[in-house]
């Protein structure tokens, strides 16, 4: 039942804030960007009516502001604790995800708010002002007049000077202060969640920030001790950063709207139907990628493996299952890498393109840093949700000097690739946050960053036709049903379970010993590591949940092809004067 | 404050009368204005904003709804208690005086108590100290109170705002009784510390409000000094009558009517006659060790008052004892409704820096980690097992296959030797840390091992030789933009004081950077002379470094020095040098394959069963490092001497030195570390055996002369094996003979000479060898080499 009704809840991701009714149930698909300090609030309090002197007990949960006439000295006051998370929309979420998820909700948008009519006139300034002087009347009974005061025009100005702290530049969408009432220890930074909660946009919350100049002399001295920056960050205008009081949060294993959001095991019908199709979809996607990669089928194979890779476990410091791909030999003409990224963007739910130009490396903030003045974690481009595809374009890098920031950024990227962790900068110390990001490096020669696997692109297109065939890639018409099939395929393959039987284990071990016997230099422990990952990903890409002898041989085979290509390439380099 | 806006009126009313009334104690007010009747009168009381600057329970209404009785004169009925609490002032005072007079702590190890007679009442001695020194602050360890009187302790924790003033009273009465003639600036204030209530910021919850708590954390920001008005002084503009108004709940109520001339709004505030106290806002953040993984650290606001202002600086690790407060927030002063959120802060009563003595002396205090009884029991049980050494070493980095000896070496490094201080006899500190260098082919999981160690130890630092400069490793001087003070920023080596500094790609480090390590690795200090700051910092860090061979593959035909091209002066400072090479043998391959495959299919639970938990390992190491400091037994010293003599003997047969005193020191350190692994306070012969074995293993790997197959320590100490040196001399002699045979030719072609020598010699002569021979002859002043010509001298 829940499955059907939850689509009726309007989503903050899709519906503009001023169309949503305050104090109503909404949902928000987001990433926990920062965790603020826990706060104490009045869980239960007593109010005294000034005229009748009647006392009344009230509940303060799921609310930001109390009713009038609080009796501070009441013995019935119960202080409770809640935690605040600063949440942003999932960084790098691709447009197709947003489109599809909002189209599921077309009917939901109309339901919650009768006033949803985009052409509606804005209220005049005078009326706004009028309401501000009696703000108390708003909160009592959730009147629906309230949302008009949030008419966006007056707020856009303030938006410009307020940094909403999105990890990636150019992101849009509301960020939200989510108030958590239970079990906040189970959430971790950078978790992706779908939060169901009560929306609170009381203008009283932003009063502090707005009227600071006028009323600062009247403020409690204890409060003015907070710096202006801190106030701005921790109590931003509610119209810009609404408060969401969490009733329920669903961790998102993925953010692909085409897949059921429940765990796969609970949805066996969907599972079996897609599993049977996987092999055939794989063929299609392989031929599509071959085309994109200028006719290089082997590179296409590796690209599939890369896109479905996933850190599934960690052994002490070693992340297992990561598969960073370095695609070297990328043509530098006709902005090939950008086009290539656009295609990936069409297929994966979230991704980010990072041009590794000298300027970017020296100037961008990749690693999140704690700002102690504003008391918040200033985000960086490496604060990404799990399974985000990070596309590093090294063809943009030119010769020149890396400064301190540049060196730090390159080190951070190297750490990310090798250990799947980012060391956040807390000024006095660093803190390590594990992550799970698929890194794809496009470069001309071998990348300066480490990678799990390097493959040199061998275009099957004559250099004279390169330009032409490049321009055709972008045009390649893809029916949206086909695209959706690919999208489901890539997300599905990542979620499958995987195992190796004892029998196959034995034969893998034998294989390794044999290979070493022939030529110990040819294969090292590291190669075996990689081959096991390739075999795993290859099986999953075929929809097989356990390793078969065939898949192992196939993995060995493509690894051999790749290595021979690398050696060949090395020789070519060596012979050159 | 709005109340100052209009001019006021007045009445003279001697405030002091109120002040001395014992009734003052009855109110929950924190102020100890009243001077107890004894000889205290002469000494002014000082306000304690730390106890009640923000919130006071309403005072007026109370009296009306009393069934809980309004407080007590000290000698009033015993049943009377302070409103809202179960504290009876008289009893409480008596109890505390008894505590002060009787409490002894014979087993005290606290450094504050140094020089005190531990069998005499502790706090009476402290009072005596106060009378001499004149600093009217009495720090009281709550644990002492607890062990003396649990009920009193409970009251102190639950009602600090009421109990501490009572303590103040008690202590002042007692003090002036004892030392009636002493003159103090103001009355003694009691500062309790070490309240056991809370240890971690994360566990603060609403139940802790208004209670005495102790938390630990790191100071991240301090505000400027804020003068806070404690008492407003008002003067009537009409009749010059003056009156004082105390602060109440952060506000001062301006008198609207002058009590003397009855004019309204004639009173004006006189700032320089009002009483202010110092206040500072301090932000404290959870210490990184206390935090669960994947969450951001919490922060708490702390207010420091009076002399606690500026006691701490950003970056300090502190234990703070104070009262936890929550104040409702007003959304807008003009509105009635409030944001339902409280602002929380701590009013600090006592600071204790945990890394205060970082720059001098031992800091076991900082390392001190609280182990529960159960945990200690588990650790001891583990230590009692005969195979504990093997168990621990296999628990180290289980994902890395085999390399047992290397893991054992690293394990010993983690424990370290015993710190010895001979500075009083003028010989300085002896290094207790074990340094290890790993060399080997790329891709033999050296970095992974380093990462593991870095994650395991609390004060680990991880740097890569490629990216770090000498400055990044040591320290640099920076000008603080705000205060324009010079600030010393410390680098990786100083930060890992008492920890392990992991340096990857050691060979890629520039010579300049590497030279810094010379001092650190032997003297364990770091000297800085920069921008007018000259100092020596402690860097008692163990170094775990990894180096790759200069050629992409390890060349087994070359010595270690030749392979990694590091100066031997640096190499000799490593206790153990291990090679991580591919063994290339079938049985090994099979085991390796099995290990790797199982890594990829075993579930997490299965893995955990097999190996010791990382947390246990961490605690085990922390416990051993803190509490165990083994000393050499007679038997072990003998064994060490023998081992050293044996090592010297091996070489002497072949005319070379095979051991130096440095090797003996290494052996001692390793033996001590091994004893620590066993939780043994004594180094015994088995420890020496293992140290010897490990040391020999490492030498076998790294100091074997590829030409002879013998272990030759001079490879590491002088950079050249004895055979190589001998060979060089032989070639030089041969060359000399050759030239002499040629007769009187003053100049020869370089290439010609090389060809001739090659033709004559039975063994292959490399160009390098030939060059060295030429150089040797040049040193003898036999010839000189200019360009391509060799000239004879004389």
PDB file of N, CA and C in Angstrom, chain B residues 343-418:
ATOM      1  N   UNK B 343      19.327  27.365  23.622  1.00  0.00           N
ATOM      2  CA  UNK B 343      20.755  27.483  23.352  1.00  0.00           C
ATOM      3  C   UNK B 343      21.471  26.812  24.506  1.00  0.00           C
ATOM      4  N   UNK B 344      22.440  26.029  24.178  1.00  0.00           N
ATOM      5  CA  UNK B 344      23.140  25.355  25.265  1.00  0.00           C
ATOM      6  C   UNK B 344      24.568  25.860  25.347  1.00  0.00           C
ATOM      7  N   UNK B 345      25.090  25.886  26.522  1.00  0.00           N
ATOM      8  CA  UNK B 345      26.505  26.189  26.697  1.00  0.00           C
ATOM      9  C   UNK B 345      26.976  25.620  28.028  1.00  0.00           C
ATOM     10  N   UNK B 346      28.239  25.721  28.242  1.00  0.00           N
ATOM     11  CA  UNK B 346      28.795  25.269  29.512  1.00  0.00           C
ATOM     12  C   UNK B 346      29.444  26.462  30.191  1.00  0.00           C
ATOM     13  N   UNK B 347      29.102  26.697  31.435  1.00  0.00           N
ATOM     14  CA  UNK B 347      29.825  27.700  32.203  1.00  0.00           C
ATOM     15  C   UNK B 347      31.025  27.009  32.818  1.00  0.00           C
ATOM     16  N   UNK B 348      32.194  27.390  32.368  1.00  0.00           N
ATOM     17  CA  UNK B 348      33.383  26.657  32.803  1.00  0.00           C
ATOM     18  C   UNK B 348      33.745  27.013  34.231  1.00  0.00           C
ATOM     19  N   UNK B 349      34.068  26.003  35.002  1.00  0.00           N
ATOM     20  CA  UNK B 349      34.542  26.227  36.358  1.00  0.00           C
ATOM     21  C   UNK B 349      36.024  25.879  36.435  1.00  0.00           C
ATOM     22  N   UNK B 350      36.422  24.941  35.601  1.00  0.00           N
ATOM     23  CA  UNK B 350      37.794  24.456  35.695  1.00  0.00           C
ATOM     24  C   UNK B 350      38.246  23.945  34.331  1.00  0.00           C
ATOM     25  N   UNK B 351      39.440  24.347  33.925  1.00  0.00           N
ATOM     26  CA  UNK B 351      40.039  23.812  32.700  1.00  0.00           C
ATOM     27  C   UNK B 351      41.213  22.948  33.088  1.00  0.00           C
ATOM     28  N   UNK B 352      41.431  21.925  32.356  1.00  0.00           N
ATOM     29  CA  UNK B 352      42.637  21.152  32.551  1.00  0.00           C
ATOM     30  C   UNK B 352      43.132  20.788  31.163  1.00  0.00           C
ATOM     31  N   UNK B 353      44.288  21.305  30.806  1.00  0.00           N
ATOM     32  CA  UNK B 353      44.834  20.999  29.490  1.00  0.00           C
ATOM     33  C   UNK B 353      45.406  19.596  29.505  1.00  0.00           C
ATOM     34  N   UNK B 354      45.074  18.818  28.500  1.00  0.00           N
ATOM     35  CA  UNK B 354      45.569  17.451  28.525  1.00  0.00           C
ATOM     36  C   UNK B 354      46.909  17.317  27.837  1.00  0.00           C
ATOM     37  N   UNK B 355      47.271  18.282  27.013  1.00  0.00           N
ATOM     38  CA  UNK B 355      48.574  18.147  26.366  1.00  0.00           C
ATOM     39  C   UNK B 355      49.500  19.275  26.784  1.00  0.00           C
ATOM     40  N   UNK B 356      49.298  19.694  28.019  1.00  0.00           N
ATOM     41  CA  UNK B 356      50.005  20.848  28.525  1.00  0.00           C
ATOM     42  C   UNK B 356      51.516  20.678  28.423  1.00  0.00           C
ATOM     43  N   UNK B 357      51.947  19.487  28.743  1.00  0.00           N
ATOM     44  CA  UNK B 357      53.394  19.318  28.860  1.00  0.00           C
ATOM     45  C   UNK B 357      53.991  18.704  27.611  1.00  0.00           C
ATOM     46  N   UNK B 358      53.339  18.933  26.545  1.00  0.00           N
ATOM     47  CA  UNK B 358      53.721  18.333  25.292  1.00  0.00           C
ATOM     48  C   UNK B 358      55.174  18.632  24.926  1.00  0.00           C
ATOM     49  N   UNK B 359      55.604  19.827  25.200  1.00  0.00           N
ATOM     50  CA  UNK B 359      56.917  20.223  24.727  1.00  0.00           C
ATOM     51  C   UNK B 359      58.026  19.859  25.697  1.00  0.00           C
ATOM     52  N   UNK B 360      57.684  19.478  26.879  1.00  0.00           N
ATOM     53  CA  UNK B 360      58.743  19.074  27.793  1.00  0.00           C
ATOM     54  C   UNK B 360      58.260  17.929  28.659  1.00  0.00           C
ATOM     55  N   UNK B 361      59.128  16.996  28.875  1.00  0.00           N
ATOM     56  CA  UNK B 361      58.792  15.894  29.763  1.00  0.00           C
ATOM     57  C   UNK B 361      57.853  14.890  29.145  1.00  0.00           C
ATOM     58  N   UNK B 362      57.529  13.916  29.921  1.00  0.00           N
ATOM     59  CA  UNK B 362      56.685  12.837  29.420  1.00  0.00           C
ATOM     60  C   UNK B 362      55.231  13.274  29.422  1.00  0.00           C
ATOM     61  N   UNK B 363      54.484  12.725  28.541  1.00  0.00           N
ATOM     62  CA  UNK B 363      53.063  13.065  28.585  1.00  0.00           C
ATOM     63  C   UNK B 363      52.199  11.825  28.588  1.00  0.00           C
ATOM     64  N   UNK B 364      52.476  10.992  29.524  1.00  0.00           N
ATOM     65  CA  UNK B 364      51.650   9.800  29.670  1.00  0.00           C
ATOM     66  C   UNK B 364      50.196  10.192  29.925  1.00  0.00           C
ATOM     67  N   UNK B 365      50.042  11.316  30.561  1.00  0.00           N
ATOM     68  CA  UNK B 365      48.711  11.808  30.880  1.00  0.00           C
ATOM     69  C   UNK B 365      47.829  11.869  29.636  1.00  0.00           C
ATOM     70  N   UNK B 366      48.404  12.420  28.577  1.00  0.00           N
ATOM     71  CA  UNK B 366      47.632  12.595  27.350  1.00  0.00           C
ATOM     72  C   UNK B 366      47.293  11.242  26.732  1.00  0.00           C
ATOM     73  N   UNK B 367      48.208  10.333  26.892  1.00  0.00           N
ATOM     74  CA  UNK B 367      48.001   9.024  26.299  1.00  0.00           C
ATOM     75  C   UNK B 367      46.963   8.244  27.092  1.00  0.00           C
ATOM     76  N   UNK B 368      46.772   8.695  28.314  1.00  0.00           N
ATOM     77  CA  UNK B 368      45.948   7.890  29.192  1.00  0.00           C
ATOM     78  C   UNK B 368      44.574   7.666  28.605  1.00  0.00           C
ATOM     79  N   UNK B 369      44.255   6.440  28.496  1.00  0.00           N
ATOM     80  CA  UNK B 369      42.979   6.097  27.937  1.00  0.00           C
ATOM     81  C   UNK B 369      42.296   5.280  29.004  1.00  0.00           C
ATOM     82  N   UNK B 370      41.044   5.519  29.193  1.00  0.00           N
ATOM     83  CA  UNK B 370      40.388   4.776  30.245  1.00  0.00           C
ATOM     84  C   UNK B 370      40.009   3.386  29.759  1.00  0.00           C
ATOM     85  N   UNK B 371      40.522   2.425  30.432  1.00  0.00           N
ATOM     86  CA  UNK B 371      40.135   1.065  30.099  1.00  0.00           C
ATOM     87  C   UNK B 371      39.185   0.574  31.173  1.00  0.00           C
ATOM     88  N   UNK B 372      38.133  -0.055  30.759  1.00  0.00           N
ATOM     89  CA  UNK B 372      37.234  -0.617  31.747  1.00  0.00           C
ATOM     90  C   UNK B 372      37.873  -1.866  32.320  1.00  0.00           C
ATOM     91  N   UNK B 373      37.378  -2.244  33.479  1.00  0.00           N
ATOM     92  CA  UNK B 373      37.917  -3.434  34.148  1.00  0.00           C
ATOM     93  C   UNK B 373      37.860  -4.643  33.217  1.00  0.00           C
ATOM     94  N   UNK B 374      36.703  -4.762  32.562  1.00  0.00           N
ATOM     95  CA  UNK B 374      36.505  -5.912  31.674  1.00  0.00           C
ATOM     96  C   UNK B 374      37.555  -5.932  30.575  1.00  0.00           C
ATOM     97  N   UNK B 375      37.757  -4.750  30.016  1.00  0.00           N
ATOM     98  CA  UNK B 375      38.682  -4.658  28.896  1.00  0.00           C
ATOM     99  C   UNK B 375      40.085  -5.064  29.344  1.00  0.00           C
ATOM    100  N   UNK B 376      40.485  -4.540  30.476  1.00  0.00           N
ATOM    101  CA  UNK B 376      41.817  -4.867  30.982  1.00  0.00           C
ATOM    102  C   UNK B 376      41.927  -6.368  31.199  1.00  0.00           C
ATOM    103  N   UNK B 377      40.831  -6.934  31.709  1.00  0.00           N
ATOM    104  CA  UNK B 377      40.828  -8.375  31.943  1.00  0.00           C
ATOM    105  C   UNK B 377      41.044  -9.132  30.631  1.00  0.00           C
ATOM    106  N   UNK B 378      40.275  -8.734  29.598  1.00  0.00           N
ATOM    107  CA  UNK B 378      40.406  -9.391  28.288  1.00  0.00           C
ATOM    108  C   UNK B 378      41.832  -9.262  27.778  1.00  0.00           C
ATOM    109  N   UNK B 379      42.376  -8.070  27.912  1.00  0.00           N
ATOM    110  CA  UNK B 379      43.718  -7.834  27.391  1.00  0.00           C
ATOM    111  C   UNK B 379      44.729  -8.694  28.144  1.00  0.00           C
ATOM    112  N   UNK B 380      44.550  -8.780  29.438  1.00  0.00           N
ATOM    113  CA  UNK B 380      45.502  -9.575  30.226  1.00  0.00           C
ATOM    114  C   UNK B 380      45.409 -11.043  29.869  1.00  0.00           C
ATOM    115  N   UNK B 381      44.162 -11.492  29.653  1.00  0.00           N
ATOM    116  CA  UNK B 381      43.989 -12.896  29.254  1.00  0.00           C
ATOM    117  C   UNK B 381      44.715 -13.157  27.942  1.00  0.00           C
ATOM    118  N   UNK B 382      44.540 -12.216  27.052  1.00  0.00           N
ATOM    119  CA  UNK B 382      45.184 -12.344  25.748  1.00  0.00           C
ATOM    120  C   UNK B 382      46.698 -12.389  25.921  1.00  0.00           C
ATOM    121  N   UNK B 383      47.201 -11.534  26.796  1.00  0.00           N
ATOM    122  CA  UNK B 383      48.644 -11.456  26.985  1.00  0.00           C
ATOM    123  C   UNK B 383      49.198 -12.737  27.588  1.00  0.00           C
ATOM    124  N   UNK B 384      48.352 -13.428  28.339  1.00  0.00           N
ATOM    125  CA  UNK B 384      48.836 -14.629  29.012  1.00  0.00           C
ATOM    126  C   UNK B 384      48.990 -15.792  28.047  1.00  0.00           C
ATOM    127  N   UNK B 385      48.368 -15.683  26.888  1.00  0.00           N
ATOM    128  CA  UNK B 385      48.446 -16.789  25.933  1.00  0.00           C
ATOM    129  C   UNK B 385      49.868 -16.920  25.409  1.00  0.00           C
ATOM    130  N   UNK B 386      50.351 -18.150  25.263  1.00  0.00           N
ATOM    131  CA  UNK B 386      51.743 -18.323  24.852  1.00  0.00           C
ATOM    132  C   UNK B 386      52.013 -17.814  23.429  1.00  0.00           C
ATOM    133  N   UNK B 387      50.977 -17.829  22.582  1.00  0.00           N
ATOM    134  CA  UNK B 387      51.232 -17.435  21.200  1.00  0.00           C
ATOM    135  C   UNK B 387      50.746 -16.011  20.915  1.00  0.00           C
ATOM    136  N   UNK B 388      50.724 -15.172  21.941  1.00  0.00           N
ATOM    137  CA  UNK B 388      50.170 -13.836  21.757  1.00  0.00           C
ATOM    138  C   UNK B 388      50.924 -13.058  20.672  1.00  0.00           C
ATOM    139  N   UNK B 389      52.220 -13.242  20.633  1.00  0.00           N
ATOM    140  CA  UNK B 389      53.043 -12.537  19.650  1.00  0.00           C
ATOM    141  C   UNK B 389      52.619 -12.895  18.228  1.00  0.00           C
ATOM    142  N   UNK B 390      52.452 -14.187  17.987  1.00  0.00           N
ATOM    143  CA  UNK B 390      52.028 -14.633  16.655  1.00  0.00           C
ATOM    144  C   UNK B 390      50.612 -14.158  16.357  1.00  0.00           C
ATOM    145  N   UNK B 391      49.757 -14.260  17.360  1.00  0.00           N
ATOM    146  CA  UNK B 391      48.374 -13.842  17.171  1.00  0.00           C
ATOM    147  C   UNK B 391      48.290 -12.385  16.748  1.00  0.00           C
ATOM    148  N   UNK B 392      48.998 -11.563  17.482  1.00  0.00           N
ATOM    149  CA  UNK B 392      48.931 -10.135  17.185  1.00  0.00           C
ATOM    150  C   UNK B 392      49.517  -9.838  15.815  1.00  0.00           C
ATOM    151  N   UNK B 393      50.626 -10.488  15.504  1.00  0.00           N
ATOM    152  CA  UNK B 393      51.244 -10.157  14.222  1.00  0.00           C
ATOM    153  C   UNK B 393      50.366 -10.609  13.071  1.00  0.00           C
ATOM    154  N   UNK B 394      49.624 -11.701  13.265  1.00  0.00           N
ATOM    155  CA  UNK B 394      48.759 -12.111  12.157  1.00  0.00           C
ATOM    156  C   UNK B 394      47.508 -11.239  12.100  1.00  0.00           C
ATOM    157  N   UNK B 395      47.179 -10.609  13.214  1.00  0.00           N
ATOM    158  CA  UNK B 395      46.016  -9.706  13.198  1.00  0.00           C
ATOM    159  C   UNK B 395      46.337  -8.396  12.496  1.00  0.00           C
ATOM    160  N   UNK B 396      47.603  -8.154  12.319  1.00  0.00           N
ATOM    161  CA  UNK B 396      48.040  -6.905  11.691  1.00  0.00           C
ATOM    162  C   UNK B 396      47.820  -7.012  10.186  1.00  0.00           C
ATOM    163  N   UNK B 397      47.040  -6.095   9.642  1.00  0.00           N
ATOM    164  CA  UNK B 397      46.808  -6.052   8.202  1.00  0.00           C
ATOM    165  C   UNK B 397      46.526  -7.428   7.611  1.00  0.00           C
ATOM    166  N   UNK B 398      45.429  -8.066   8.028  1.00  0.00           N
ATOM    167  CA  UNK B 398      45.160  -9.417   7.543  1.00  0.00           C
ATOM    168  C   UNK B 398      44.999  -9.503   6.025  1.00  0.00           C
ATOM    169  N   UNK B 399      44.673  -8.378   5.389  1.00  0.00           N
ATOM    170  CA  UNK B 399      44.471  -8.469   3.946  1.00  0.00           C
ATOM    171  C   UNK B 399      45.794  -8.587   3.200  1.00  0.00           C
ATOM    172  N   UNK B 400      46.896  -8.341   3.889  1.00  0.00           N
ATOM    173  CA  UNK B 400      48.190  -8.472   3.228  1.00  0.00           C
ATOM    174  C   UNK B 400      48.736  -9.863   3.525  1.00  0.00           C
ATOM    175  N   UNK B 401      49.179 -10.497   2.490  1.00  0.00           N
ATOM    176  CA  UNK B 401      49.499 -11.893   2.650  1.00  0.00           C
ATOM    177  C   UNK B 401      50.919 -12.110   3.156  1.00  0.00           C
ATOM    178  N   UNK B 402      51.034 -13.045   4.074  1.00  0.00           N
ATOM    179  CA  UNK B 402      52.324 -13.485   4.627  1.00  0.00           C
ATOM    180  C   UNK B 402      53.220 -12.328   5.061  1.00  0.00           C
ATOM    181  N   UNK B 403      54.478 -12.318   4.631  1.00  0.00           N
ATOM    182  CA  UNK B 403      55.436 -11.344   5.145  1.00  0.00           C
ATOM    183  C   UNK B 403      55.424 -11.318   6.661  1.00  0.00           C
ATOM    184  N   UNK B 404      55.428 -12.513   7.253  1.00  0.00           N
ATOM    185  CA  UNK B 404      55.284 -12.620   8.702  1.00  0.00           C
ATOM    186  C   UNK B 404      56.315 -11.791   9.455  1.00  0.00           C
ATOM    187  N   UNK B 405      57.562 -11.874   9.005  1.00  0.00           N
ATOM    188  CA  UNK B 405      58.606 -11.189   9.763  1.00  0.00           C
ATOM    189  C   UNK B 405      58.439  -9.684   9.697  1.00  0.00           C
ATOM    190  N   UNK B 406      57.985  -9.222   8.560  1.00  0.00           N
ATOM    191  CA  UNK B 406      57.782  -7.778   8.434  1.00  0.00           C
ATOM    192  C   UNK B 406      56.679  -7.332   9.379  1.00  0.00           C
ATOM    193  N   UNK B 407      55.614  -8.118   9.415  1.00  0.00           N
ATOM    194  CA  UNK B 407      54.526  -7.769  10.323  1.00  0.00           C
ATOM    195  C   UNK B 407      55.001  -7.804  11.766  1.00  0.00           C
ATOM    196  N   UNK B 408      55.845  -8.781  12.079  1.00  0.00           N
ATOM    197  CA  UNK B 408      56.344  -8.849  13.453  1.00  0.00           C
ATOM    198  C   UNK B 408      57.193  -7.627  13.762  1.00  0.00           C
ATOM    199  N   UNK B 409      57.996  -7.247  12.781  1.00  0.00           N
ATOM    200  CA  UNK B 409      58.812  -6.056  12.975  1.00  0.00           C
ATOM    201  C   UNK B 409      57.947  -4.833  13.233  1.00  0.00           C
ATOM    202  N   UNK B 410      56.889  -4.697  12.436  1.00  0.00           N
ATOM    203  CA  UNK B 410      56.009  -3.539  12.598  1.00  0.00           C
ATOM    204  C   UNK B 410      55.281  -3.604  13.940  1.00  0.00           C
ATOM    205  N   UNK B 411      54.931  -4.817  14.326  1.00  0.00           N
ATOM    206  CA  UNK B 411      54.271  -4.975  15.621  1.00  0.00           C
ATOM    207  C   UNK B 411      55.179  -4.454  16.735  1.00  0.00           C
ATOM    208  N   UNK B 412      56.449  -4.840  16.675  1.00  0.00           N
ATOM    209  CA  UNK B 412      57.381  -4.369  17.700  1.00  0.00           C
ATOM    210  C   UNK B 412      57.534  -2.854  17.619  1.00  0.00           C
ATOM    211  N   UNK B 413      57.474  -2.338  16.411  1.00  0.00           N
ATOM    212  CA  UNK B 413      57.549  -0.884  16.263  1.00  0.00           C
ATOM    213  C   UNK B 413      56.366  -0.203  16.951  1.00  0.00           C
ATOM    214  N   UNK B 414      55.193  -0.833  16.813  1.00  0.00           N
ATOM    215  CA  UNK B 414      53.997  -0.252  17.415  1.00  0.00           C
ATOM    216  C   UNK B 414      54.116  -0.191  18.935  1.00  0.00           C
ATOM    217  N   UNK B 415      54.769  -1.194  19.508  1.00  0.00           N
ATOM    218  CA  UNK B 415      54.913  -1.186  20.961  1.00  0.00           C
ATOM    219  C   UNK B 415      56.067  -0.279  21.399  1.00  0.00           C
ATOM    220  N   UNK B 416      57.153  -0.334  20.680  1.00  0.00           N
ATOM    221  CA  UNK B 416      58.294   0.525  21.000  1.00  0.00           C
ATOM    222  C   UNK B 416      59.063   0.045  22.211  1.00  0.00           C
ATOM    223  N   UNK B 417      60.261   0.575  22.364  1.00  0.00           N
ATOM    224  CA  UNK B 417      61.091   0.183  23.497  1.00  0.00           C
ATOM    225  C   UNK B 417      60.714   0.974  24.740  1.00  0.00           C
ATOM    226  N   UNK B 418      61.527   0.867  25.759  1.00  0.00           N
ATOM    227  CA  UNK B 418      61.284   1.616  26.983  1.00  0.00           C
ATOM    228  C   UNK B 418      62.016   2.942  26.885  1.00  0.00           C
TER     229      UNK B 418
END
